[in-house]
Tab-separated table of C-alpha atoms and ligand atoms in Angstrom:
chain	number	residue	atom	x	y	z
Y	1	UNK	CA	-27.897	28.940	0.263
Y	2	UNK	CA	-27.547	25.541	1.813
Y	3	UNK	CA	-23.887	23.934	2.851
Y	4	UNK	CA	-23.023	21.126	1.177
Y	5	UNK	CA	-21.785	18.619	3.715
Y	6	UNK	CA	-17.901	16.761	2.248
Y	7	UNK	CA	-17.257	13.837	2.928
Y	8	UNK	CA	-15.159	12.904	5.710
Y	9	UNK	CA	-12.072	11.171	6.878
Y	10	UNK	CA	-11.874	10.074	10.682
Y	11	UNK	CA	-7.859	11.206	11.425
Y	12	UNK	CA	-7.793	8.911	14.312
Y	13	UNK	CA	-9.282	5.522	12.333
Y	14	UNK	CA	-8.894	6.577	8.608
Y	15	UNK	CA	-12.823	5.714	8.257
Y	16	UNK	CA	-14.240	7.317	5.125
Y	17	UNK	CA	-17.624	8.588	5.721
Y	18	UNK	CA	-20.367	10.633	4.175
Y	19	UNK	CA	-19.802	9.889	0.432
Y	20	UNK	CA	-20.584	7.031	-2.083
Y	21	UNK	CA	-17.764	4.430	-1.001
Y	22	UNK	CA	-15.594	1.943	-2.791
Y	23	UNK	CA	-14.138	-0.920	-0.990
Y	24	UNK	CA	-11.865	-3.712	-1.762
Y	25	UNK	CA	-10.296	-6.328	0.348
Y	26	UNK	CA	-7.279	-8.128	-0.483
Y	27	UNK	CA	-6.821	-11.553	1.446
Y	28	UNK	CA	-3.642	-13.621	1.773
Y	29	UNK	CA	-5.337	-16.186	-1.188
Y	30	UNK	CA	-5.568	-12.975	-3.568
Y	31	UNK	CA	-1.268	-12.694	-3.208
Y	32	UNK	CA	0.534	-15.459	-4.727
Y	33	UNK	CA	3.656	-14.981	-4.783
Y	34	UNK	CA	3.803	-11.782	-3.425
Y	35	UNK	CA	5.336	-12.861	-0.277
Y	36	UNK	CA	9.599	-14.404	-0.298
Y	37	UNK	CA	8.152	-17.527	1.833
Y	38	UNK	CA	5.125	-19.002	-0.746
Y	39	UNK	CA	5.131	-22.447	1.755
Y	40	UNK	CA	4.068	-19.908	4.658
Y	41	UNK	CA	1.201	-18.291	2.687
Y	42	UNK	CA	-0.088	-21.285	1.902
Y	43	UNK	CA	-0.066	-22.251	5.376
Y	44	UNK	CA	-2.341	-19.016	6.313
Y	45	UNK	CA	-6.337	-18.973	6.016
Y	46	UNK	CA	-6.998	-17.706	2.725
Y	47	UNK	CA	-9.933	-16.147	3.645
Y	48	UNK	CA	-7.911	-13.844	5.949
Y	49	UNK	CA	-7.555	-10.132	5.108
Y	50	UNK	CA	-4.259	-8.211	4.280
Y	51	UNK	CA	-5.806	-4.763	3.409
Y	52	UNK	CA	-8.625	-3.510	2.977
Y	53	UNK	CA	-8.961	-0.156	0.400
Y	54	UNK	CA	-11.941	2.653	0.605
Y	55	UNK	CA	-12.064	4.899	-1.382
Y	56	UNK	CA	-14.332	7.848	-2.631
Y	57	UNK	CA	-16.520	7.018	-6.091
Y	58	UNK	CA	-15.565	10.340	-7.840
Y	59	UNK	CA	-14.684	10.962	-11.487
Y	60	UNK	CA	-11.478	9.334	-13.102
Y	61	UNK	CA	-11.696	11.870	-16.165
Y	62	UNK	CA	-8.277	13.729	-16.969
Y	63	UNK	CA	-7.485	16.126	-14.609
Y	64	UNK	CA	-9.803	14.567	-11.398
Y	65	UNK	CA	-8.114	13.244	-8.515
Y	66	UNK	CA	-8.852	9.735	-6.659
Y	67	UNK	CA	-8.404	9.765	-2.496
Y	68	UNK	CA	-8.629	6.471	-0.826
Y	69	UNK	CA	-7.740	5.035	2.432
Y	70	UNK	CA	-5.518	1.730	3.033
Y	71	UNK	CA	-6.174	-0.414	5.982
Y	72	UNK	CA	-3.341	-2.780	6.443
Y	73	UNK	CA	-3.332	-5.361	9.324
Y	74	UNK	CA	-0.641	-6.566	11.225
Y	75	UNK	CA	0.609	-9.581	10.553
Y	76	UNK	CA	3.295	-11.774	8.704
Y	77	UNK	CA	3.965	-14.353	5.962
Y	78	UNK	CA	7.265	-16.432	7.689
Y	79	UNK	CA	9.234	-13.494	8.877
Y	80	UNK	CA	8.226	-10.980	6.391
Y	81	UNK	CA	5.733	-8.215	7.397
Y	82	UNK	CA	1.981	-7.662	5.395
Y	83	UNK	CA	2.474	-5.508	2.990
Y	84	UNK	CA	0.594	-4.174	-0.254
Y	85	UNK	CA	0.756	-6.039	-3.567
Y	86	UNK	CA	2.685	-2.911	-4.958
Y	87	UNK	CA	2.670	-1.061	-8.296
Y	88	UNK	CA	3.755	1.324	-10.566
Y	89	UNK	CA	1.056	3.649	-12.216
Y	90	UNK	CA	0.162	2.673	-15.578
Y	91	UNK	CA	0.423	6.200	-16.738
Y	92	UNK	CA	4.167	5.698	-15.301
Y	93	UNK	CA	4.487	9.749	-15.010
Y	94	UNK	CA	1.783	10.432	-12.823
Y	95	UNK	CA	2.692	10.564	-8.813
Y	96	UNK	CA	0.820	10.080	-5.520
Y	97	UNK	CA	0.283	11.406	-2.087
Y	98	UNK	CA	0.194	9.620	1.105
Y	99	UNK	CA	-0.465	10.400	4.377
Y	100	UNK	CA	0.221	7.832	7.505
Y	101	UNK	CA	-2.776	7.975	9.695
Y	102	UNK	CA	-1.878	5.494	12.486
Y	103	UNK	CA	0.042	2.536	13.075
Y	104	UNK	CA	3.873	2.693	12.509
Y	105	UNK	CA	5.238	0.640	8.518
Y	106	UNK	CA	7.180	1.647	5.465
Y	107	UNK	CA	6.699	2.987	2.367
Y	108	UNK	CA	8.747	1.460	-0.131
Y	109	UNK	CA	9.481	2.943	-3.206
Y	110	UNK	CA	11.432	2.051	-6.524
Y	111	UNK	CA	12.341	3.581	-9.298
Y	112	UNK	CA	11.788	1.941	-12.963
Y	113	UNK	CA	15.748	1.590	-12.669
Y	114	UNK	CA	15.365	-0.853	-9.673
Y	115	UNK	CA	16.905	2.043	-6.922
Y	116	UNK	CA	14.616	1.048	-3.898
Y	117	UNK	CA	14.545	3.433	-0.699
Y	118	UNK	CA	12.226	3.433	2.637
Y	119	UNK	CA	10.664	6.003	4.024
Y	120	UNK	CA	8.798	5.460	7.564
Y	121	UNK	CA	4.962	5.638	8.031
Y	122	UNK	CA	3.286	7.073	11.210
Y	123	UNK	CA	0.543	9.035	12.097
Y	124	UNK	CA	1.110	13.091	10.536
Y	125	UNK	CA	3.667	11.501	7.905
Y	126	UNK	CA	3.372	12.691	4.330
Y	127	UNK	CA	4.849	10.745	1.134
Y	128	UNK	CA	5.591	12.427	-2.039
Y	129	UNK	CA	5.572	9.311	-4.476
Y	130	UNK	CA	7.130	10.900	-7.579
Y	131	UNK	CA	6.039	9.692	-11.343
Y	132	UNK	CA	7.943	6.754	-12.497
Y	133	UNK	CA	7.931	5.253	-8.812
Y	134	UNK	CA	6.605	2.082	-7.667
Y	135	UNK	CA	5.102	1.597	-4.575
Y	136	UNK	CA	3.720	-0.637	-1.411
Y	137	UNK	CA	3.349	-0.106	1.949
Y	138	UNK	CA	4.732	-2.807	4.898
Y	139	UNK	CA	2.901	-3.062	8.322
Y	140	UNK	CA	5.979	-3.247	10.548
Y	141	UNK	CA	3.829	-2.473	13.664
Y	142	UNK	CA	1.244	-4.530	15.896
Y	143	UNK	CA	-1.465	-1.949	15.111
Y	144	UNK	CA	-3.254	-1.693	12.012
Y	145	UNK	CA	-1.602	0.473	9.674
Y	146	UNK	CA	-3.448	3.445	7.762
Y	147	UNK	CA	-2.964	5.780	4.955
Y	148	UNK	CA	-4.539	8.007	3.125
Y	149	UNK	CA	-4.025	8.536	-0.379
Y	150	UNK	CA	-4.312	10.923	-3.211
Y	151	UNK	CA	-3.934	10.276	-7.069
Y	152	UNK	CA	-4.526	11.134	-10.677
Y	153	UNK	CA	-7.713	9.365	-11.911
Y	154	UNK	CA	-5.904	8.544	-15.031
Y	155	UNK	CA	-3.355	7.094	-13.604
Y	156	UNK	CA	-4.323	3.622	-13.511
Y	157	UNK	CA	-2.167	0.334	-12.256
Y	158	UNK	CA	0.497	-1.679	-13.323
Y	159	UNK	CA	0.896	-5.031	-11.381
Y	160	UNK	CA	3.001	-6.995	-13.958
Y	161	UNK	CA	5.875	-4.914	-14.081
Y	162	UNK	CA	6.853	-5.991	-10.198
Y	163	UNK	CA	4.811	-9.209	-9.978
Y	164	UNK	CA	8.795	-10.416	-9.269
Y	165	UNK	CA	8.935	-8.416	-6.969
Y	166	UNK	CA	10.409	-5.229	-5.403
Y	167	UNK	CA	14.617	-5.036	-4.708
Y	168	UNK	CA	13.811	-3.990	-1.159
Y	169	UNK	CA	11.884	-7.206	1.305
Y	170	UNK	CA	11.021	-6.466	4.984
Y	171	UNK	CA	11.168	-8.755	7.846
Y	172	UNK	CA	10.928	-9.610	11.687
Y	173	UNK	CA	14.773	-11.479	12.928
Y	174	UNK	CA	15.165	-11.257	16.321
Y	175	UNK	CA	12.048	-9.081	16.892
Y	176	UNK	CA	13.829	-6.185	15.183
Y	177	UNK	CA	12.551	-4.810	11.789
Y	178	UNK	CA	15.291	-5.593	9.336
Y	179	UNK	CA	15.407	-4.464	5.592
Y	180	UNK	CA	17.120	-6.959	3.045
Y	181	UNK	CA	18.161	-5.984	-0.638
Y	182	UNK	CA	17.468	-9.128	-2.678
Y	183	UNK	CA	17.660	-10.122	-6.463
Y	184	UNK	CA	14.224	-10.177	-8.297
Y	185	UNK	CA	12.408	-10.537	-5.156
J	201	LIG	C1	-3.460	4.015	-5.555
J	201	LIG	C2	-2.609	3.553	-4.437
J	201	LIG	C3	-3.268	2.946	-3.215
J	201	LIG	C4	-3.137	1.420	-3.355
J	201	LIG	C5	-3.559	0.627	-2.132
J	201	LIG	C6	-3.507	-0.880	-2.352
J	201	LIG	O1	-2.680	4.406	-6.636
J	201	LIG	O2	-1.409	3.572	-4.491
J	201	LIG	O3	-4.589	3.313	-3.064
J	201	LIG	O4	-3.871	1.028	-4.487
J	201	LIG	O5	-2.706	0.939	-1.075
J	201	LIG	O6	-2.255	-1.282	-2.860
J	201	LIG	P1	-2.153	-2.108	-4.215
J	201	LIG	O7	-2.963	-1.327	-5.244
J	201	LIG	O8	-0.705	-2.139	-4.556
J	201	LIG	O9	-2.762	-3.441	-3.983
J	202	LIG	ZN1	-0.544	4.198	-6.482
């Protein structure tokens, strides 16, 4: 019998390796209105890259699970950090694993009643993203932030539901990372 060779996940980088690859990038033209400051983005290269997603090509039936890695650069729009677009699942009950690789951010996470909470993202840490919860990671770092993720293949994405955004924004005042509850983003 032979030994089938997995496919692999560099700890140190988050690279994906040995295994047919999906890969998306998400640029600062891609996130209208994501961002408090729309003036700012504007002001950015379009072309320029928030995040970039890998992740393995493996089954979405029932029951399967997805594993991808998110590469999110440093950087910010005005004062606020680069962060993920953000979502809830579309199948709203199913949950998520992450894992912080390197780099130093936030998770932030809301619940379909609008309670937001942050939970801090560095190499070793592990995020148990319940059903029902929202989520988007924030680069609060000068490295590039990476995590590696686990989910349900049916358990698709909802954009609309926060395209007003999240209760919770994060920015740079006084080069200190400060977290501000705001109204409908
Ligand atoms: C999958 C998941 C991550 C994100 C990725 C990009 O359910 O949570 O793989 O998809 O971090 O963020 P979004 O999808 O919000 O642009
Ligand atoms: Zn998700």
């Amino acid at each position: 019998l032979s030994f089938i060779q997995p496919p692999q996940v560099a700890w140190a980088s988050g690279a994906l390796a040995d295994g047919p690859l999906l890969r998306k990038s998400t640029r600062i033209q891609d996130l209208t209105h994501v961002f408090a400051d729309e003036n700012a983005r504007q002001q950015l290269a379009g072309e320029q890259v928030v995040y970039d997603v890998e992740m393995l090509d493996t089954s979405p039936a029932d029951g399967e699970l997805y594993t991808g890695v998110t590469h999110l650069y440093p950087g910010r729009v005005g004062c606020e950090y680069f962060m993920t677009r953000g979502h809830f699942h579309a199948r709203r009950e199913q949950g998520e694993v992450y894992f912080g690789l390197r780099g130093t951010g936030l998770l932030l996470l809301q619940t379909e009643q609008g309670d937001a909470r942050l939970e801090k993202v560095f190499a070793g840490s592990v995020h148990i993203i319940p059903g029902f919860t929202a989520h988007r990671l924030i680069n609060t770092g000068e490295e590039v932030l990476s995590a590696l993720a686990v989910w349900p293949g049916i358990a698709g994405h909802d954009y609309a539901a926060l395209a007003r955004g999240f209760r919770i924004r994060v920015f740079e005042e006084n080069k200190r990372v400060q977290a501000k509850e705001v109204q409908n983003g």
